[in-house]
Tab-separated table of C-alpha atoms in Angstrom:
chain	number	residue	atom	x	y	z
A	1	MET	CA	-7.495	7.123	37.721
A	2	SER	CA	-4.368	8.626	36.151
A	3	SER	CA	-4.850	10.952	33.214
A	4	THR	CA	-2.507	8.767	31.204
A	5	GLN	CA	-4.388	5.549	31.859
A	6	ILE	CA	-7.144	4.299	29.650
A	7	PRO	CA	-10.326	3.509	31.598
A	8	ASN	CA	-11.673	-0.006	31.446
A	9	SER	CA	-15.362	0.378	30.543
A	10	PRO	CA	-16.359	1.415	27.008
A	11	ASP	CA	-19.742	2.671	25.948
A	12	ALA	CA	-21.869	0.423	23.832
A	13	ALA	CA	-21.149	0.345	20.111
A	14	PRO	CA	-22.939	2.972	17.976
A	15	SER	CA	-26.487	1.922	17.313
A	16	SER	CA	-27.680	0.925	13.888
A	17	ARG	CA	-30.083	3.885	14.069
A	18	ILE	CA	-27.182	6.336	14.178
A	19	LEU	CA	-25.484	4.582	11.266
A	20	SER	CA	-28.716	4.688	9.307
A	21	ASN	CA	-29.164	8.413	9.968
A	22	LYS	CA	-25.735	9.049	8.494
A	23	LYS	CA	-26.410	7.091	5.316
A	24	TRP	CA	-27.630	10.147	3.413
A	25	ARG	CA	-24.449	11.992	4.357
A	26	ASP	CA	-22.344	9.164	2.943
A	27	THR	CA	-24.313	9.253	-0.296
A	28	ALA	CA	-24.008	13.037	-0.577
A	29	LEU	CA	-20.287	12.811	0.155
A	30	PHE	CA	-19.860	10.163	-2.532
A	31	ALA	CA	-21.662	12.313	-5.119
A	32	GLY	CA	-19.761	15.436	-4.111
A	33	LEU	CA	-16.368	13.736	-4.261
A	34	PHE	CA	-17.108	12.201	-7.625
A	35	LEU	CA	-18.182	15.602	-8.975
A	36	LEU	CA	-15.046	17.292	-7.613
A	37	VAL	CA	-12.798	14.640	-9.163
A	38	ILE	CA	-14.501	15.004	-12.541
A	39	ILE	CA	-14.255	18.810	-12.376
A	40	GLY	CA	-10.589	18.604	-11.429
A	41	LEU	CA	-9.746	16.148	-14.177
A	42	ILE	CA	-11.651	18.215	-16.734
A	43	GLY	CA	-9.765	21.318	-15.622
A	44	VAL	CA	-6.374	19.680	-16.036
A	45	ALA	CA	-7.460	18.139	-19.314
A	46	ALA	CA	-8.466	21.564	-20.578
A	47	ALA	CA	-5.058	22.923	-19.579
A	48	THR	CA	-3.236	20.193	-21.482
A	49	GLY	CA	-5.558	20.163	-24.451
A	50	TRP	CA	-8.882	18.360	-24.925
A	51	HIS	CA	-7.856	16.868	-28.237
A	52	GLU	CA	-4.765	15.090	-26.902
A	53	THR	CA	-6.571	13.772	-23.799
A	54	TRP	CA	-9.586	12.492	-25.707
A	55	ALA	CA	-7.326	10.943	-28.331
A	56	GLN	CA	-5.600	8.892	-25.625
A	57	ILE	CA	-8.900	7.662	-24.186
A	58	GLN	CA	-10.131	6.713	-27.663
A	59	LYS	CA	-7.194	4.330	-28.009
A	60	LEU	CA	-8.936	1.972	-25.577
A	61	ALA	CA	-11.298	-0.624	-26.980
A	62	LEU	CA	-14.317	-1.850	-25.063
A	63	TRP	CA	-12.657	-5.214	-24.399
A	64	GLN	CA	-9.673	-3.437	-22.893
A	65	VAL	CA	-11.870	-1.559	-20.437
A	66	ALA	CA	-13.570	-4.861	-19.616
A	67	ALA	CA	-10.152	-6.436	-18.990
A	68	LEU	CA	-9.277	-3.652	-16.535
A	69	LEU	CA	-12.532	-4.253	-14.664
A	70	VAL	CA	-11.903	-8.012	-14.553
A	71	LEU	CA	-8.438	-7.478	-13.047
A	72	SER	CA	-9.953	-5.148	-10.442
A	73	LEU	CA	-12.624	-7.719	-9.682
A	74	ILE	CA	-9.912	-10.343	-9.176
A	75	ASN	CA	-8.378	-8.067	-6.552
A	76	TYR	CA	-11.676	-7.663	-4.692
A	77	VAL	CA	-12.508	-11.372	-4.800
A	78	LEU	CA	-9.062	-12.407	-3.537
A	79	ARG	CA	-9.187	-9.865	-0.721
A	80	GLY	CA	-12.722	-11.017	0.048
A	81	LEU	CA	-11.388	-14.549	0.426
A	82	ARG	CA	-8.719	-13.180	2.753
A	83	TRP	CA	-11.506	-11.563	4.797
A	84	HIS	CA	-13.172	-14.980	4.945
A	85	VAL	CA	-9.936	-16.507	6.267
A	86	PHE	CA	-9.797	-13.877	9.020
A	87	VAL	CA	-13.458	-14.332	9.962
A	88	ARG	CA	-13.105	-18.104	10.212
A	89	ARG	CA	-9.955	-17.691	12.281
A	90	LEU	CA	-12.036	-15.732	14.816
A	91	GLY	CA	-14.302	-18.757	15.073
A	92	LEU	CA	-17.360	-17.048	13.591
A	93	ASP	CA	-19.831	-19.373	11.884
A	94	LEU	CA	-20.180	-17.556	8.563
A	95	GLY	CA	-19.785	-19.086	5.117
A	96	VAL	CA	-17.718	-17.735	2.259
A	97	ILE	CA	-20.782	-16.243	0.511
A	98	ALA	CA	-21.804	-14.281	3.613
A	99	ASN	CA	-18.270	-13.045	4.201
A	100	MET	CA	-17.878	-12.034	0.568
A	101	ARG	CA	-21.211	-10.200	0.791
A	102	HIS	CA	-20.033	-8.283	3.866
A	103	PHE	CA	-16.651	-7.435	2.371
A	104	LEU	CA	-17.927	-6.231	-1.000
A	105	GLY	CA	-20.923	-4.422	0.502
A	106	GLY	CA	-18.585	-2.457	2.754
A	107	PHE	CA	-17.038	-0.815	-0.316
A	108	ALA	CA	-20.122	1.402	-0.509
A	109	MET	CA	-18.767	3.191	2.557
A	110	SER	CA	-15.222	3.612	1.215
A	111	VAL	CA	-15.728	7.346	0.718
A	112	THR	CA	-16.452	8.084	4.368
A	113	PRO	CA	-13.650	9.975	6.191
A	114	GLY	CA	-11.017	7.484	7.338
A	115	ARG	CA	-13.222	4.792	5.751
A	116	LEU	CA	-14.912	4.493	9.146
A	117	GLY	CA	-18.149	3.774	7.337
A	118	GLU	CA	-16.786	0.317	6.549
A	119	LEU	CA	-17.527	-0.528	10.195
A	120	VAL	CA	-20.915	-1.439	8.778
A	121	ARG	CA	-19.349	-4.869	8.207
A	122	MET	CA	-19.115	-5.257	11.973
A	123	ARG	CA	-22.795	-4.441	12.271
A	124	TRP	CA	-23.737	-7.090	9.707
A	125	ILE	CA	-21.613	-9.697	11.468
A	126	ARG	CA	-23.133	-8.803	14.831
A	127	ARG	CA	-26.662	-9.136	13.440
A	128	GLU	CA	-25.975	-12.537	11.910
A	129	THR	CA	-23.821	-14.083	14.657
A	130	GLY	CA	-24.398	-12.015	17.785
A	131	ALA	CA	-20.636	-11.386	18.075
A	132	LEU	CA	-19.792	-8.186	19.960
A	133	SER	CA	-17.725	-5.426	18.363
A	134	GLU	CA	-14.814	-6.150	20.720
A	135	LYS	CA	-14.544	-9.592	19.117
A	136	THR	CA	-14.920	-8.509	15.499
A	137	ALA	CA	-12.971	-5.217	15.561
A	138	PRO	CA	-9.629	-7.025	14.968
A	139	LEU	CA	-10.942	-7.941	11.523
A	140	MET	CA	-10.638	-4.321	10.404
A	141	LEU	CA	-7.179	-4.016	11.947
A	142	MET	CA	-5.944	-7.201	10.286
A	143	ASP	CA	-7.470	-6.283	6.942
A	144	ARG	CA	-5.659	-2.928	6.968
A	145	ALA	CA	-2.423	-4.401	8.343
A	146	SER	CA	-2.413	-7.141	5.723
A	147	ASP	CA	-2.899	-4.569	2.968
A	148	LEU	CA	-0.040	-2.489	4.352
A	149	ALA	CA	2.242	-5.515	4.550
A	150	VAL	CA	1.616	-6.871	1.039
A	151	MET	CA	1.709	-3.416	-0.533
A	152	ALA	CA	5.032	-2.737	1.183
A	153	LEU	CA	6.361	-6.051	-0.128
A	154	LEU	CA	5.165	-5.229	-3.647
A	155	LEU	CA	6.802	-1.815	-3.418
A	156	ALA	CA	10.053	-3.318	-2.172
A	157	ALA	CA	10.086	-5.898	-4.966
A	158	GLY	CA	9.153	-3.335	-7.591
A	159	LEU	CA	11.783	-0.858	-6.459
A	160	LEU	CA	14.498	-3.437	-7.101
A	161	ALA	CA	13.597	-3.462	-10.794
A	162	ALA	CA	11.915	-0.078	-11.361
A	163	ALA	CA	13.515	3.041	-12.803
A	164	SER	CA	15.363	5.399	-10.478
A	165	GLY	CA	12.535	7.934	-10.541
A	166	THR	CA	10.473	5.803	-8.182
A	167	LYS	CA	13.190	5.301	-5.570
A	168	GLY	CA	11.590	8.023	-3.473
A	169	ALA	CA	8.905	5.516	-2.536
A	170	LEU	CA	11.332	3.749	-0.176
A	171	PRO	CA	10.261	5.730	2.948
A	172	VAL	CA	6.661	4.682	2.310
A	173	VAL	CA	7.766	1.035	2.186
A	174	ILE	CA	9.420	1.396	5.590
A	175	ILE	CA	6.431	3.199	7.138
A	176	ALA	CA	3.982	0.620	5.774
A	177	LEU	CA	6.012	-2.302	7.095
A	178	ILE	CA	6.401	-0.710	10.537
A	179	ALA	CA	2.682	0.000	10.730
A	180	ALA	CA	1.834	-3.565	9.684
A	181	ILE	CA	4.201	-5.040	12.287
A	182	VAL	CA	2.852	-2.831	15.086
A	183	VAL	CA	-0.801	-3.524	14.335
A	184	THR	CA	-0.298	-7.289	14.164
A	185	ARG	CA	1.755	-7.536	17.391
A	186	PRO	CA	-0.584	-7.134	20.403
A	187	ALA	CA	2.160	-6.023	22.811
A	188	LEU	CA	3.490	-3.357	20.435
A	189	PHE	CA	-0.002	-2.297	19.481
A	190	ASN	CA	-1.065	-1.874	23.124
A	191	TYR	CA	2.046	0.195	23.750
A	192	ALA	CA	1.231	2.405	20.753
A	193	VAL	CA	-2.411	2.785	21.840
A	194	ASN	CA	-1.426	3.779	25.393
A	195	GLY	CA	1.147	6.213	24.016
A	196	ALA	CA	-1.427	7.769	21.714
A	197	TYR	CA	-3.844	8.171	24.617
A	198	ARG	CA	-1.182	9.909	26.720
A	199	ILE	CA	-0.649	12.392	23.901
A	200	ILE	CA	-4.298	12.950	22.997
A	201	GLY	CA	-5.838	12.578	26.455
A	202	ARG	CA	-9.390	12.394	25.085
A	203	LYS	CA	-11.893	9.793	23.867
A	204	PRO	CA	-10.923	7.257	26.575
A	205	ARG	CA	-13.739	4.853	25.756
A	206	LEU	CA	-12.637	4.689	22.127
A	207	PHE	CA	-9.109	3.769	23.215
A	208	VAL	CA	-10.534	1.097	25.518
A	209	ARG	CA	-12.346	-0.548	22.618
A	210	ILE	CA	-9.201	-0.430	20.489
A	211	ARG	CA	-7.077	-1.909	23.287
A	212	ARG	CA	-9.529	-4.699	24.028
A	213	ALA	CA	-9.844	-5.497	20.355
A	214	SER	CA	-6.070	-5.762	20.066
A	215	GLN	CA	-6.074	-8.580	22.602
A	216	SER	CA	-7.671	-10.788	19.955
A	217	LEU	CA	-4.853	-10.216	17.470
A	218	GLU	CA	-2.904	-13.184	18.827
A	219	GLN	CA	-5.362	-15.438	17.010
A	220	PHE	CA	-4.031	-14.177	13.676
A	221	SER	CA	-0.402	-15.091	14.463
A	222	HIS	CA	-1.210	-18.536	13.080
A	223	LEU	CA	1.391	-19.228	10.339
A	224	PRO	CA	-1.031	-20.751	7.773
A	225	THR	CA	-3.330	-17.743	8.268
A	226	ILE	CA	-0.479	-15.292	7.728
A	227	CYS	CA	0.690	-17.140	4.612
A	228	ALA	CA	-2.808	-17.341	3.131
A	229	ALA	CA	-3.475	-13.666	3.840
A	230	THR	CA	-0.172	-12.590	2.307
A	231	LEU	CA	-0.676	-14.692	-0.813
A	232	LEU	CA	-4.284	-13.610	-1.409
A	233	GLY	CA	-3.603	-9.949	-0.718
A	234	GLY	CA	-0.382	-9.886	-2.714
A	235	LEU	CA	-1.961	-11.463	-5.787
A	236	GLY	CA	-4.956	-9.150	-5.482
A	237	TRP	CA	-2.980	-5.908	-5.393
A	238	PHE	CA	-0.598	-7.156	-8.078
A	239	ALA	CA	-3.607	-7.715	-10.357
A	240	GLU	CA	-4.510	-4.029	-10.130
A	241	GLY	CA	-0.881	-3.012	-10.662
A	242	ALA	CA	-0.847	-5.215	-13.751
A	243	ALA	CA	-4.064	-3.548	-14.939
A	244	PHE	CA	-2.311	-0.192	-14.707
A	245	TYR	CA	0.613	-1.583	-16.734
A	246	TYR	CA	-1.677	-2.904	-19.465
A	247	LEU	CA	-3.503	0.428	-19.566
A	248	MET	CA	-0.272	2.375	-20.008
A	249	THR	CA	0.919	-0.082	-22.662
A	250	TRP	CA	-2.340	0.167	-24.589
A	251	MET	CA	-2.004	3.955	-24.512
A	252	GLY	CA	1.461	3.669	-26.051
A	253	ALA	CA	3.663	4.376	-23.019
A	254	ASP	CA	7.151	2.870	-22.798
A	255	ILE	CA	7.108	1.791	-19.155
A	256	SER	CA	7.879	-1.439	-17.308
A	257	LEU	CA	5.550	-3.642	-15.292
A	258	ALA	CA	7.638	-3.112	-12.143
A	259	THR	CA	7.438	0.664	-12.480
A	260	CYS	CA	3.673	0.564	-13.008
A	261	VAL	CA	3.161	-1.631	-9.946
A	262	VAL	CA	5.295	0.727	-7.839
A	263	ILE	CA	3.461	3.822	-9.082
A	264	PHE	CA	0.025	2.308	-8.563
A	265	VAL	CA	0.726	0.918	-5.082
A	266	PHE	CA	2.610	4.017	-3.934
A	267	SER	CA	-0.186	6.301	-5.176
A	268	THR	CA	-2.781	4.197	-3.360
A	269	LEU	CA	-0.815	4.412	-0.109
A	270	ALA	CA	-0.164	8.137	-0.590
A	271	GLY	CA	-3.873	8.741	-1.096
A	272	GLY	CA	-4.651	6.819	2.083
A	273	LEU	CA	-2.139	8.858	4.084
A	274	THR	CA	-3.956	12.082	3.178
A	275	GLY	CA	-6.967	10.898	5.165
A	276	ALA	CA	-9.280	11.881	2.321
A	277	PRO	CA	-12.171	9.481	1.693
A	278	GLY	CA	-10.969	6.850	-0.747
A	279	GLY	CA	-7.676	8.711	-1.042
A	280	VAL	CA	-9.392	10.996	-3.568
A	281	GLY	CA	-7.110	13.767	-4.707
A	282	GLY	CA	-3.907	12.526	-3.125
A	283	ALA	CA	-3.749	9.287	-5.094
A	284	GLU	CA	-4.448	11.019	-8.398
A	285	ALA	CA	-1.853	13.735	-7.734
A	286	ALA	CA	0.795	11.172	-6.773
A	287	MET	CA	0.080	9.061	-9.835
A	288	VAL	CA	0.319	11.959	-12.278
A	289	ALA	CA	3.487	13.234	-10.571
A	290	LEU	CA	5.241	9.855	-10.690
A	291	LEU	CA	4.248	9.298	-14.312
A	292	THR	CA	5.651	12.732	-15.136
A	293	ILE	CA	8.936	11.786	-13.432
A	294	GLU	CA	9.018	8.719	-15.665
A	295	GLY	CA	8.747	10.971	-18.711
A	296	ILE	CA	5.061	10.333	-19.467
A	297	PRO	CA	3.406	13.533	-20.827
A	298	LEU	CA	0.314	14.966	-19.142
A	299	SER	CA	-1.698	14.287	-22.281
A	300	MET	CA	-1.195	10.580	-21.494
A	301	SER	CA	-0.826	10.476	-17.691
A	302	LEU	CA	-4.045	12.400	-17.075
A	303	PRO	CA	-6.433	10.104	-18.978
A	304	ALA	CA	-4.539	7.058	-17.690
A	305	THR	CA	-5.029	8.237	-14.102
A	306	ALA	CA	-8.706	8.961	-14.722
A	307	VAL	CA	-9.345	5.560	-16.292
A	308	ILE	CA	-7.461	3.504	-13.684
A	309	ARG	CA	-9.203	5.270	-10.804
A	310	LEU	CA	-12.604	4.775	-12.401
A	311	THR	CA	-11.900	1.078	-12.971
A	312	THR	CA	-10.536	0.510	-9.442
A	313	LEU	CA	-11.818	2.827	-6.695
A	314	TRP	CA	-15.071	3.920	-8.307
A	315	PHE	CA	-15.746	0.431	-9.657
A	316	ALA	CA	-15.368	-0.927	-6.110
A	317	ILE	CA	-17.768	1.705	-4.769
A	318	ALA	CA	-20.272	0.822	-7.499
A	319	ILE	CA	-20.061	-2.853	-6.494
A	320	GLY	CA	-20.544	-1.810	-2.886
A	321	PHE	CA	-23.695	0.139	-3.671
A	322	ILE	CA	-25.116	-2.906	-5.481
A	323	ILE	CA	-24.270	-5.365	-2.689
A	324	PHE	CA	-25.071	-3.047	0.239
A	325	PRO	CA	-28.891	-3.462	0.227
A	326	ILE	CA	-28.496	-7.217	-0.212
A	327	ALA	CA	-26.194	-7.401	2.804
A	328	GLU	CA	-28.640	-5.274	4.798
A	329	LYS	CA	-31.523	-7.603	3.941
A	330	TYR	CA	-29.663	-10.769	4.901
A	331	SER	CA	-28.337	-9.214	8.108
A	332	ARG	CA	-31.886	-8.291	9.167
A	333	ARG	CA	-32.953	-11.863	8.533
A	334	GLY	CA	-30.035	-13.042	10.629
A	335	ALA	CA	-30.935	-10.701	13.459
A	336	TYR	CA	-34.546	-11.896	13.382
A	337	ALA	CA	-33.406	-15.530	13.452
A	338	LEU	CA	-31.198	-14.870	16.489
A	339	GLU	CA	-34.010	-13.113	18.346
A	340	ASN	CA	-36.388	-15.999	17.720
């Protein structure tokens, strides 16, 4: 076998026992990251003045915070429906409630490095349907690719109307679109996987699983599926961008909706590119930097960044921790039903 060829026999998927043993690490990581973010935000707030920062936060009424959470929830529900569309396209016999449970429950693992912990969704599907990981792995690829595509489209649209300070986001638009095209085109994706293996030369079984999973991507080339996924994902991410706009407006900032959408989406992508769990650190830094470019003072950009991240990322993780045990319980029932 050539050193540049990927072997054709993968190991079995990681056992649920291994995933369970790592659960405490995920929880500790979540707590540690949250603590670090709070410490960092407090430090910057202290540097810019506690009074100014607290005064900005006090401008928000309880109903306004609730509105931000509702807009975030709209994003998660719409993307959960997109997940349902993908699952049904694979031919898996799961209803919308089960798919929504899997999607939302997976948010509990968003703070794992590379968000690999979200593979728990594959475990739940396997328990309830018996589908092997090679069949369900394309779901993760399509979910990520769809996010990349709609976020790139939102960035492109926003950049046409946003202030010049956000024009630097254009390279990210191009990268996101290229990545989305590659991942959703089996031939291109196989070429990229083989090229990556030639460069890395290790973990052959992992590359085998990725290559075999990519063979199922053709099923998602269905035009109605692509249109539904784009619409649901686009509306979902726009809802969170709109939440950021309302937040800035309520805090007294003179900034446009298009600029807020660009800043929010770009910061989310920038955080993801850092590889940090949940984009923690990178997303916040990008958001504060872009708001500063737009002329927003730190006394306003700092609390705005803190609030929008708490009502988006950390709200999603909180939902995940609530749904996670429920998804575990139903998946065990499903596994028992299949065995009997």
